[in-house]
mmCIF file of C-alpha atoms and ligand atoms in Angstrom:
data_model
loop_
_atom_site.group_PDB
_atom_site.id
_atom_site.type_symbol
_atom_site.label_atom_id
_atom_site.label_comp_id
_atom_site.label_asym_id
_atom_site.label_seq_id
_atom_site.Cartn_x
_atom_site.Cartn_y
_atom_site.Cartn_z
ATOM 1 C CA GLU U 1 -10.948 -23.341 5.678
ATOM 2 C CA LYS U 2 -7.297 -22.522 6.119
ATOM 3 C CA GLY U 3 -6.628 -24.365 2.861
ATOM 4 C CA ASN U 4 -2.919 -25.024 2.509
ATOM 5 C CA HIS U 5 -2.090 -22.553 5.221
ATOM 6 C CA ARG U 6 -0.970 -23.370 8.703
ATOM 7 C CA HIS U 7 -2.762 -20.418 10.291
ATOM 8 C CA TYR U 8 -5.596 -18.065 9.427
ATOM 9 C CA MET U 9 -3.177 -15.174 9.723
ATOM 10 C CA GLN U 10 -0.955 -16.671 7.040
ATOM 11 C CA LYS U 11 -3.957 -17.298 4.792
ATOM 12 C CA GLU U 12 -5.150 -13.737 5.301
ATOM 13 C CA ILE U 13 -1.711 -12.272 4.555
ATOM 14 C CA PHE U 14 -1.599 -14.176 1.272
ATOM 15 C CA GLU U 15 -5.153 -13.190 0.348
ATOM 16 C CA GLN U 16 -4.260 -9.518 0.300
ATOM 17 C CA PRO U 17 -3.586 -8.971 -3.407
ATOM 18 C CA LEU U 18 -6.990 -10.483 -4.151
ATOM 19 C CA VAL U 19 -9.047 -8.682 -1.522
ATOM 20 C CA VAL U 20 -7.323 -5.355 -2.141
ATOM 21 C CA ALA U 21 -8.122 -5.740 -5.850
ATOM 22 C CA GLN U 22 -11.700 -6.585 -4.898
ATOM 23 C CA THR U 23 -11.945 -3.539 -2.651
ATOM 24 C CA LEU U 24 -10.400 -1.241 -5.250
ATOM 25 C CA GLN U 25 -12.898 -2.501 -7.788
ATOM 26 C CA SER U 26 -15.725 -0.905 -5.824
ATOM 27 C CA TYR U 27 -13.919 2.444 -5.577
ATOM 28 C CA LEU U 28 -12.266 2.855 -8.971
ATOM 29 C CA ARG U 29 -13.892 3.120 -12.354
ATOM 30 C CA SER U 30 -11.206 1.539 -14.460
ATOM 31 C CA TYR U 31 -12.528 2.641 -17.853
ATOM 32 C CA GLU U 32 -12.797 6.325 -16.907
ATOM 33 C CA GLN U 33 -9.780 6.037 -14.575
ATOM 34 C CA GLN U 34 -11.784 7.820 -11.905
ATOM 35 C CA VAL U 35 -12.454 7.357 -8.229
ATOM 36 C CA ALA U 36 -16.062 6.509 -7.371
ATOM 37 C CA LEU U 37 -17.554 6.664 -3.890
ATOM 38 C CA PRO U 38 -21.074 5.623 -2.853
ATOM 39 C CA ASP U 39 -23.774 8.300 -3.235
ATOM 40 C CA MET U 40 -23.765 10.866 -0.480
ATOM 41 C CA ASP U 41 -26.027 13.730 0.545
ATOM 42 C CA PHE U 42 -23.251 16.241 1.163
ATOM 43 C CA SER U 43 -20.170 17.363 -0.706
ATOM 44 C CA PHE U 44 -16.589 17.185 0.511
ATOM 45 C CA ALA U 45 -16.188 20.672 -0.950
ATOM 46 C CA ASP U 46 -18.010 22.004 2.131
ATOM 47 C CA VAL U 47 -16.044 20.027 4.692
ATOM 48 C CA PRO U 48 -13.690 22.366 6.581
ATOM 49 C CA ARG U 49 -11.859 19.705 8.579
ATOM 50 C CA ILE U 50 -11.650 15.942 8.950
ATOM 51 C CA THR U 51 -11.296 14.148 12.281
ATOM 52 C CA ILE U 52 -10.107 10.540 12.079
ATOM 53 C CA VAL U 53 -10.701 8.217 15.017
ATOM 54 C CA ALA U 54 -9.829 4.521 15.412
ATOM 55 C CA CYS U 55 -7.949 1.985 17.568
ATOM 56 C CA GLY U 56 -4.958 -0.271 17.049
ATOM 57 C CA THR U 57 -4.132 -1.236 13.508
ATOM 58 C CA SER U 58 -7.123 0.715 12.184
ATOM 59 C CA PHE U 59 -5.608 3.801 13.836
ATOM 60 C CA TYR U 60 -2.377 3.254 11.887
ATOM 61 C CA ALA U 61 -4.404 3.145 8.661
ATOM 62 C CA GLY U 62 -5.813 6.482 9.812
ATOM 63 C CA MET U 63 -2.295 7.856 10.306
ATOM 64 C CA VAL U 64 -1.445 7.000 6.707
ATOM 65 C CA ALA U 65 -4.737 8.569 5.552
ATOM 66 C CA LYS U 66 -3.835 11.817 7.287
ATOM 67 C CA TYR U 67 -0.751 12.131 5.077
ATOM 68 C CA TRP U 68 -2.795 11.484 1.945
ATOM 69 C CA LEU U 69 -5.697 13.796 2.806
ATOM 70 C CA GLU U 70 -3.358 16.645 3.690
ATOM 71 C CA GLN U 71 -1.125 16.080 0.691
ATOM 72 C CA PHE U 72 -3.845 15.696 -1.962
ATOM 73 C CA ALA U 73 -6.802 17.637 -0.587
ATOM 74 C CA ARG U 74 -5.000 20.219 1.598
ATOM 75 C CA VAL U 75 -7.720 19.731 4.198
ATOM 76 C CA PRO U 76 -6.747 19.925 7.880
ATOM 77 C CA VAL U 77 -6.892 16.476 9.461
ATOM 78 C CA GLU U 78 -6.984 15.662 13.127
ATOM 79 C CA LEU U 79 -6.317 12.138 14.266
ATOM 80 C CA ASP U 80 -6.896 10.432 17.558
ATOM 81 C CA ILE U 81 -7.154 7.087 19.282
ATOM 82 C CA ALA U 82 -10.815 6.480 20.143
ATOM 83 C CA SER U 83 -10.222 5.995 23.873
ATOM 84 C CA GLU U 84 -8.453 9.384 24.043
ATOM 85 C CA PHE U 85 -10.771 11.270 21.698
ATOM 86 C CA ARG U 86 -13.800 10.486 23.844
ATOM 87 C CA TYR U 87 -12.413 11.959 26.992
ATOM 88 C CA ARG U 88 -10.519 15.033 25.837
ATOM 89 C CA GLN U 89 -13.357 17.376 24.833
ATOM 90 C CA PRO U 90 -12.238 17.761 21.209
ATOM 91 C CA VAL U 91 -13.200 21.000 19.451
ATOM 92 C CA LEU U 92 -15.318 19.966 16.480
ATOM 93 C CA GLU U 93 -16.115 22.579 13.852
ATOM 94 C CA ALA U 94 -19.723 22.638 12.557
ATOM 95 C CA GLY U 95 -20.060 20.757 9.286
ATOM 96 C CA GLY U 96 -16.886 18.809 9.933
ATOM 97 C CA LEU U 97 -16.438 15.246 8.809
ATOM 98 C CA ALA U 98 -15.594 12.601 11.395
ATOM 99 C CA LEU U 99 -14.101 9.432 9.912
ATOM 100 C CA PHE U 100 -14.095 6.177 11.856
ATOM 101 C CA ILE U 101 -12.039 3.175 10.784
ATOM 102 C CA SER U 102 -12.746 -0.301 12.093
ATOM 103 C CA GLN U 103 -12.494 -3.877 10.905
ATOM 104 C CA SER U 104 -15.248 -5.169 13.193
ATOM 105 C CA GLY U 105 -17.423 -2.068 13.367
ATOM 106 C CA GLU U 106 -18.051 -2.976 17.007
ATOM 107 C CA THR U 107 -15.008 -1.667 18.901
ATOM 108 C CA ALA U 108 -16.595 -0.054 21.959
ATOM 109 C CA ASP U 109 -14.403 3.046 22.158
ATOM 110 C CA THR U 110 -14.662 3.770 18.437
ATOM 111 C CA LEU U 111 -18.440 3.347 18.497
ATOM 112 C CA ALA U 112 -18.774 5.654 21.506
ATOM 113 C CA ALA U 113 -16.541 8.210 19.769
ATOM 114 C CA LEU U 114 -18.778 8.006 16.696
ATOM 115 C CA ARG U 115 -21.858 8.755 18.800
ATOM 116 C CA HIS U 116 -20.082 11.617 20.502
ATOM 117 C CA ALA U 117 -19.108 13.113 17.130
ATOM 118 C CA ARG U 118 -22.658 12.783 15.871
ATOM 119 C CA ALA U 119 -24.004 14.560 18.959
ATOM 120 C CA GLU U 120 -21.504 17.341 18.171
ATOM 121 C CA GLY U 121 -22.961 17.815 14.692
ATOM 122 C CA GLN U 122 -20.323 16.011 12.646
ATOM 123 C CA ARG U 123 -21.059 14.102 9.476
ATOM 124 C CA ILE U 124 -20.115 10.487 10.037
ATOM 125 C CA ALA U 125 -18.078 8.458 7.552
ATOM 126 C CA VAL U 126 -17.120 4.893 8.398
ATOM 127 C CA VAL U 127 -14.564 2.565 6.810
ATOM 128 C CA VAL U 128 -15.618 -0.839 8.057
ATOM 129 C CA ASN U 129 -15.164 -4.488 7.106
ATOM 130 C CA VAL U 130 -18.309 -5.975 8.656
ATOM 131 C CA PRO U 131 -21.222 -4.518 6.663
ATOM 132 C CA THR U 132 -23.845 -5.509 9.257
ATOM 133 C CA SER U 133 -21.983 -3.927 12.182
ATOM 134 C CA SER U 134 -23.178 -1.152 14.492
ATOM 135 C CA MET U 135 -20.819 1.396 12.932
ATOM 136 C CA ALA U 136 -22.002 0.515 9.429
ATOM 137 C CA ARG U 137 -25.594 1.128 10.509
ATOM 138 C CA GLU U 138 -24.837 4.477 12.104
ATOM 139 C CA ALA U 139 -22.847 5.995 9.225
ATOM 140 C CA ASP U 140 -23.928 8.839 6.950
ATOM 141 C CA LEU U 141 -21.324 7.664 4.479
ATOM 142 C CA LEU U 142 -20.513 3.957 4.563
ATOM 143 C CA LEU U 143 -17.230 2.967 2.936
ATOM 144 C CA PRO U 144 -16.976 -0.821 3.160
ATOM 145 C CA THR U 145 -13.728 -2.722 2.838
ATOM 146 C CA ARG U 146 -14.126 -5.992 0.974
ATOM 147 C CA ALA U 147 -11.560 -8.061 2.839
ATOM 148 C CA GLY U 148 -14.018 -10.842 3.695
ATOM 149 C CA PRO U 149 -14.123 -12.319 7.210
ATOM 150 C CA GLU U 150 -10.877 -11.791 9.114
ATOM 151 C CA ILE U 151 -10.368 -14.591 11.637
ATOM 152 C CA GLY U 152 -6.814 -14.065 12.926
ATOM 153 C CA VAL U 153 -6.743 -11.700 15.897
ATOM 154 C CA ALA U 154 -3.869 -9.832 14.247
ATOM 155 C CA SER U 155 -5.385 -7.608 11.593
ATOM 156 C CA THR U 156 -3.731 -7.951 8.185
ATOM 157 C CA LYS U 157 -5.990 -7.966 5.138
ATOM 158 C CA ALA U 158 -8.494 -5.611 6.752
ATOM 159 C CA PHE U 159 -5.643 -3.107 7.189
ATOM 160 C CA THR U 160 -4.497 -3.075 3.566
ATOM 161 C CA CYS U 161 -8.113 -2.906 2.382
ATOM 162 C CA GLN U 162 -8.621 0.080 4.690
ATOM 163 C CA LEU U 163 -5.593 1.731 3.075
ATOM 164 C CA ALA U 164 -7.057 1.107 -0.385
ATOM 165 C CA VAL U 165 -10.384 2.731 0.553
ATOM 166 C CA LEU U 166 -8.667 5.635 2.298
ATOM 167 C CA ALA U 167 -6.490 6.386 -0.734
ATOM 168 C CA ALA U 168 -9.601 6.491 -2.925
ATOM 169 C CA LEU U 169 -11.328 8.701 -0.360
ATOM 170 C CA ALA U 170 -8.382 11.119 -0.277
ATOM 171 C CA ALA U 171 -8.474 11.412 -4.069
ATOM 172 C CA LYS U 172 -12.225 12.055 -4.038
ATOM 173 C CA VAL U 173 -11.992 14.707 -1.322
ATOM 174 C CA ALA U 174 -9.197 16.355 -3.300
ATOM 175 C CA ARG U 175 -11.285 16.323 -6.486
ATOM 176 C CA ASP U 176 -14.331 17.816 -4.760
ATOM 177 C CA LYS U 177 -12.169 20.512 -3.229
ATOM 178 C CA GLY U 178 -10.715 21.359 -6.635
ATOM 179 C CA ARG U 179 -7.226 20.365 -5.537
ATOM 180 C CA LEU U 180 -6.759 17.602 -8.085
ATOM 181 C CA THR U 181 -7.035 17.787 -11.863
ATOM 182 C CA GLU U 182 -8.677 15.047 -13.871
ATOM 183 C CA ALA U 183 -5.257 14.004 -15.125
ATOM 184 C CA GLU U 184 -3.890 13.779 -11.582
ATOM 185 C CA GLU U 185 -6.884 11.703 -10.561
ATOM 186 C CA ARG U 186 -6.165 9.314 -13.449
ATOM 187 C CA GLU U 187 -2.579 9.013 -12.258
ATOM 188 C CA ILE U 188 -3.685 8.146 -8.737
ATOM 189 C CA VAL U 189 -6.095 5.529 -10.068
ATOM 190 C CA GLY U 190 -3.267 4.113 -12.179
ATOM 191 C CA HIS U 191 -0.928 3.817 -9.191
ATOM 192 C CA LEU U 192 -3.597 2.255 -6.981
ATOM 193 C CA SER U 193 -4.353 -0.303 -9.664
ATOM 194 C CA GLU U 194 -0.736 -1.434 -9.445
ATOM 195 C CA ALA U 195 -1.025 -2.273 -5.745
ATOM 196 C CA PRO U 196 -2.185 -5.929 -6.038
ATOM 197 C CA ALA U 197 0.744 -6.854 -8.309
ATOM 198 C CA ALA U 198 3.196 -5.026 -6.040
ATOM 199 C CA MET U 199 1.783 -6.905 -3.055
ATOM 200 C CA ASN U 200 2.249 -10.177 -4.900
ATOM 201 C CA ALA U 201 5.868 -9.268 -5.565
ATOM 202 C CA ALA U 202 6.295 -8.491 -1.857
ATOM 203 C CA LEU U 203 4.780 -11.875 -0.913
ATOM 204 C CA ALA U 204 7.395 -13.585 -3.063
ATOM 205 C CA HIS U 205 9.930 -12.739 -0.331
ATOM 206 C CA ASP U 206 8.138 -14.882 2.217
ATOM 207 C CA GLY U 207 10.918 -17.495 2.160
ATOM 208 C CA ASP U 208 13.684 -14.916 2.854
ATOM 209 C CA ILE U 209 11.704 -13.520 5.741
ATOM 210 C CA GLU U 210 11.077 -16.986 7.175
ATOM 211 C CA LYS U 211 14.835 -17.658 7.030
ATOM 212 C CA MET U 212 15.740 -14.535 8.962
ATOM 213 C CA ALA U 213 12.950 -14.853 11.549
ATOM 214 C CA PRO U 214 15.083 -16.846 14.049
ATOM 215 C CA LEU U 215 17.458 -13.864 14.264
ATOM 216 C CA ILE U 216 14.602 -11.745 15.591
ATOM 217 C CA ALA U 217 12.916 -14.497 17.603
ATOM 218 C CA ARG U 218 15.679 -14.477 20.197
ATOM 219 C CA ALA U 219 15.489 -10.727 20.829
ATOM 220 C CA ARG U 220 13.844 -9.300 23.917
ATOM 221 C CA ASP U 221 13.203 -5.886 22.373
ATOM 222 C CA VAL U 222 12.864 -4.807 18.761
ATOM 223 C CA LEU U 223 12.591 -1.268 17.362
ATOM 224 C CA TYR U 224 10.981 -0.249 14.080
ATOM 225 C CA LEU U 225 11.851 3.036 12.373
ATOM 226 C CA GLY U 226 10.184 4.906 9.544
ATOM 227 C CA ARG U 227 9.619 8.458 8.361
ATOM 228 C CA GLY U 228 6.542 10.062 6.781
ATOM 229 C CA PRO U 229 3.957 7.406 5.872
ATOM 230 C CA ASP U 230 6.557 4.776 6.791
ATOM 231 C CA TYR U 231 6.300 5.908 10.416
ATOM 232 C CA PRO U 232 2.792 4.426 10.857
ATOM 233 C CA MET U 233 4.115 1.311 9.132
ATOM 234 C CA ALA U 234 6.846 1.122 11.790
ATOM 235 C CA MET U 235 4.166 1.383 14.489
ATOM 236 C CA GLU U 236 2.109 -1.290 12.754
ATOM 237 C CA GLY U 237 5.138 -3.599 12.447
ATOM 238 C CA ALA U 238 5.850 -3.216 16.163
ATOM 239 C CA LEU U 239 2.206 -3.851 17.105
ATOM 240 C CA LYS U 240 2.051 -7.012 14.969
ATOM 241 C CA LEU U 241 5.256 -8.337 16.519
ATOM 242 C CA LYS U 242 4.311 -7.706 20.148
ATOM 243 C CA GLU U 243 0.777 -8.954 19.652
ATOM 244 C CA ILE U 244 1.622 -12.405 18.291
ATOM 245 C CA SER U 245 5.236 -13.117 19.322
ATOM 246 C CA TYR U 246 5.135 -11.389 22.746
ATOM 247 C CA ILE U 247 8.448 -9.698 21.998
ATOM 248 C CA HIS U 248 8.533 -6.132 23.214
ATOM 249 C CA ALA U 249 8.607 -3.837 20.190
ATOM 250 C CA GLU U 250 8.154 -0.120 19.546
ATOM 251 C CA GLY U 251 7.792 1.907 16.388
ATOM 252 C CA TYR U 252 9.410 5.328 16.259
ATOM 253 C CA ALA U 253 9.620 8.158 13.799
ATOM 254 C CA ALA U 254 13.197 7.761 12.558
ATOM 255 C CA GLY U 255 13.998 11.382 13.381
ATOM 256 C CA GLU U 256 12.957 10.924 17.016
ATOM 257 C CA MET U 257 15.662 8.336 17.753
ATOM 258 C CA LYS U 258 18.196 10.844 18.931
ATOM 259 C CA HIS U 259 15.684 12.405 21.315
ATOM 260 C CA GLY U 260 15.799 9.408 23.611
ATOM 261 C CA PRO U 261 15.223 5.940 22.165
ATOM 262 C CA ILE U 262 18.754 5.676 20.754
ATOM 263 C CA ALA U 263 19.904 5.112 24.341
ATOM 264 C CA LEU U 264 18.283 1.667 24.055
ATOM 265 C CA ILE U 265 20.556 0.577 21.238
ATOM 266 C CA ASP U 266 23.069 -2.194 21.673
ATOM 267 C CA GLU U 267 23.895 -5.351 19.736
ATOM 268 C CA HIS U 268 20.964 -7.203 21.297
ATOM 269 C CA VAL U 269 18.207 -4.883 20.038
ATOM 270 C CA PRO U 270 17.408 -5.496 16.373
ATOM 271 C CA VAL U 271 16.191 -2.379 14.555
ATOM 272 C CA ILE U 272 13.895 -2.800 11.568
ATOM 273 C CA VAL U 273 14.247 0.173 9.230
ATOM 274 C CA ILE U 274 11.509 0.828 6.666
ATOM 275 C CA ALA U 275 13.030 3.012 3.967
ATOM 276 C CA PRO U 276 11.902 2.794 0.343
ATOM 277 C CA SER U 277 14.045 4.822 -2.052
ATOM 278 C CA GLY U 278 12.609 8.294 -2.564
ATOM 279 C CA PRO U 279 12.712 11.775 -1.083
ATOM 280 C CA LEU U 280 12.851 10.627 2.562
ATOM 281 C CA PHE U 281 15.377 7.851 1.990
ATOM 282 C CA GLU U 282 18.626 9.634 2.780
ATOM 283 C CA LYS U 283 17.377 11.127 6.006
ATOM 284 C CA THR U 284 16.161 7.758 7.247
ATOM 285 C CA VAL U 285 19.394 6.056 6.228
ATOM 286 C CA SER U 286 21.378 8.605 8.190
ATOM 287 C CA ASN U 287 19.253 7.710 11.249
ATOM 288 C CA MET U 288 19.985 4.066 10.487
ATOM 289 C CA GLN U 289 23.718 4.798 10.416
ATOM 290 C CA GLU U 290 23.464 6.493 13.817
ATOM 291 C CA VAL U 291 22.005 3.234 15.105
ATOM 292 C CA GLN U 292 24.771 1.178 13.467
ATOM 293 C CA ALA U 293 27.461 3.458 14.890
ATOM 294 C CA ARG U 294 26.202 2.425 18.341
ATOM 295 C CA GLY U 295 26.439 -1.267 17.556
ATOM 296 C CA GLY U 296 22.762 -1.632 16.606
ATOM 297 C CA LYS U 297 21.855 -4.534 14.321
ATOM 298 C CA VAL U 298 19.680 -3.334 11.475
ATOM 299 C CA VAL U 299 17.265 -5.135 9.169
ATOM 300 C CA LEU U 300 16.668 -2.843 6.213
ATOM 301 C CA ILE U 301 13.442 -3.094 4.206
ATOM 302 C CA SER U 302 13.797 -1.217 0.915
ATOM 303 C CA ASP U 303 13.780 -1.664 -2.861
ATOM 304 C CA ALA U 304 16.800 -2.708 -4.934
ATOM 305 C CA GLU U 305 17.836 0.913 -5.455
ATOM 306 C CA GLY U 306 17.668 1.675 -1.733
ATOM 307 C CA LEU U 307 19.431 -1.529 -0.741
ATOM 308 C CA ALA U 308 22.259 -0.803 -3.181
ATOM 309 C CA ALA U 309 22.633 2.768 -1.910
ATOM 310 C CA ALA U 310 22.687 1.703 1.742
ATOM 311 C CA ALA U 311 24.710 -1.501 1.344
ATOM 312 C CA ASP U 312 26.712 -2.048 4.500
ATOM 313 C CA ASP U 313 28.264 -5.244 5.815
ATOM 314 C CA ARG U 314 27.070 -4.424 9.304
ATOM 315 C CA LEU U 315 23.435 -5.029 8.222
ATOM 316 C CA LEU U 316 21.878 -7.997 10.000
ATOM 317 C CA ALA U 317 19.610 -8.695 7.021
ATOM 318 C CA THR U 318 17.762 -7.004 4.188
ATOM 319 C CA ILE U 319 14.287 -7.517 2.746
ATOM 320 C CA GLU U 320 13.876 -6.467 -0.859
ATOM 321 C CA MET U 321 10.623 -4.877 -1.968
ATOM 322 C CA PRO U 322 9.596 -4.049 -5.522
ATOM 323 C CA LYS U 323 10.143 -0.424 -6.516
ATOM 324 C CA VAL U 324 6.693 1.174 -6.279
ATOM 325 C CA HIS U 325 5.105 4.600 -6.465
ATOM 326 C CA PRO U 326 5.090 6.341 -3.035
ATOM 327 C CA LEU U 327 1.266 6.169 -2.906
ATOM 328 C CA ILE U 328 1.304 2.377 -2.709
ATOM 329 C CA VAL U 329 4.341 2.034 -0.453
ATOM 330 C CA PRO U 330 2.172 1.492 2.674
ATOM 331 C CA LEU U 331 0.124 -1.213 0.914
ATOM 332 C CA THR U 332 3.281 -2.958 -0.280
ATOM 333 C CA TYR U 333 5.426 -2.609 2.845
ATOM 334 C CA ALA U 334 2.614 -3.855 5.089
ATOM 335 C CA ILE U 335 3.419 -7.333 3.738
ATOM 336 C CA PRO U 336 7.014 -7.742 4.995
ATOM 337 C CA VAL U 337 6.170 -6.400 8.465
ATOM 338 C CA GLN U 338 3.238 -8.804 8.720
ATOM 339 C CA LEU U 339 5.308 -11.739 7.460
ATOM 340 C CA LEU U 340 8.152 -10.938 9.818
ATOM 341 C CA ALA U 341 5.828 -10.930 12.837
ATOM 342 C CA TYR U 342 4.186 -14.113 11.580
ATOM 343 C CA HIS U 343 7.400 -16.077 11.100
ATOM 344 C CA VAL U 344 8.904 -14.863 14.368
ATOM 345 C CA ALA U 345 5.758 -16.003 16.205
ATOM 346 C CA VAL U 346 5.878 -19.382 14.449
ATOM 347 C CA ALA U 347 9.572 -19.710 15.357
ATOM 348 C CA LYS U 348 8.685 -18.971 18.973
ATOM 349 C CA GLY U 349 5.744 -21.369 18.938
ATOM 350 C CA THR U 350 3.144 -18.882 20.172
ATOM 351 C CA ASP U 351 -0.551 -19.103 19.304
ATOM 352 C CA VAL U 352 -0.568 -16.998 16.151
ATOM 353 C CA ASP U 353 -4.309 -16.813 15.544
ATOM 354 C CA GLN U 354 -5.411 -16.541 19.180
ATOM 355 C CA PRO U 355 -2.675 -14.665 21.047
ATOM 356 C CA ARG U 356 -2.996 -14.549 24.812
ATOM 357 C CA ASN U 357 -4.994 -11.773 26.504
ATOM 358 C CA LEU U 358 -6.496 -10.513 23.233
ATOM 359 C CA ALA U 359 -9.926 -10.643 21.601
ATOM 360 C CA LYS U 360 -10.707 -10.155 17.926
ATOM 361 C CA SER U 361 -13.250 -7.505 18.681
ATOM 362 C CA VAL U 362 -12.752 -5.269 21.712
ATOM 363 C CA THR U 363 -16.288 -4.547 22.908
ATOM 364 C CA VAL U 364 -15.330 -3.348 26.377
ATOM 365 C CA GLU U 365 -14.183 0.198 27.045
HETATM 366 O O1 M6R I 401 -12.165 -3.927 14.727
HETATM 367 P P1 M6R I 401 -11.275 -2.733 14.847
HETATM 368 O O2 M6R I 401 -10.546 -2.401 13.614
HETATM 369 O O3 M6R I 401 -12.018 -1.524 15.404
HETATM 370 O O4 M6R I 401 -10.204 -3.137 15.932
HETATM 371 C C1 M6R I 401 -9.236 -2.232 16.381
HETATM 372 C C2 M6R I 401 -8.121 -2.932 17.129
HETATM 373 O O5 M6R I 401 -8.648 -3.630 18.236
HETATM 374 C C3 M6R I 401 -7.366 -3.913 16.240
HETATM 375 O O6 M6R I 401 -6.854 -3.304 15.090
HETATM 376 C C4 M6R I 401 -6.207 -4.549 17.009
HETATM 377 O O7 M6R I 401 -5.240 -3.582 17.320
HETATM 378 C C5 M6R I 401 -5.617 -5.713 16.202
HETATM 379 N N1 M6R I 401 -5.588 -6.898 16.998
HETATM 380 C C6 M6R I 401 -4.249 -5.411 15.671
HETATM 381 O O8 M6R I 401 -3.728 -6.475 14.936
#
């Protein structure tokens, strides 16, 4: 079943252009260049606030969705980890939409949070990969991802498919709220349609990433930095690495470095900087230079334009991404962080598909 691949995780990473295209197909009408969601018995126009709840990698997809929903639809979005949401007595406005994101649809904390939100009068939307799961059954609005079965404990293709669905959802909410013109909707559909090809171009750098993996494999701690929607990608990169390679890793918002974490920097702590060219680039690069000034060894992930602008012989390595529209940056940059974790784990000889202490579906609270 793994085909030519050594691990399920590797197979699932390489499947992403296909399954993201498949997922997008159910949410985009390519002829009309419109976003299409399943039928629903309420309108987003009436939704005053959206509360997103999830765990782990699905939570990071939710973090990216918060940026999109606020940017496109100008709707207030609250976001929480399921195990925190349940116990903090959240204030939920009547008629609000609660959005749950889960690969398995069975994660105990997320399911309990869903039931809590329902009891509090929220409408329940669910982005889920297993269509027969408990969460799928309990949704008012079911938004399936079409990633197919995900076997590796580390979530990869489910994550990028979640991002694809969430981008379509953000566009639809924006349309219903009158915040997006037809022409703007067409543009969004156009950019999303480019994601599978961009992901293929990102996968082409697999060999470069494999070559640099030994440099990271000997580290004890690794930091990931990003800004804006690249911040959740930094968190996701760090989670992937710790989960399968057992190297301690943390993701930080690039601007937070000087509020504490920069004290960790020395030549033994590689810092992975996620910085596509664009409006946030210069700010992130200046944070990167602060790290370098303290002897930090940086791996920069950017496009050709960004890599040229930030060229520096102190860089430990670079990973070149295709130049893509900001909307599909998270979908594209998910690939190098997944591949880096994968190759580091392989270099270390850990059990990539079945890492210690972890289960694919966390059904205990
Ligand atoms: O099935 P879910 O998406 O609800 O699972 C949530 C987390 O347990 C999951 O994303 C976990 O963090 C992954 N192992 C990360 O790779």
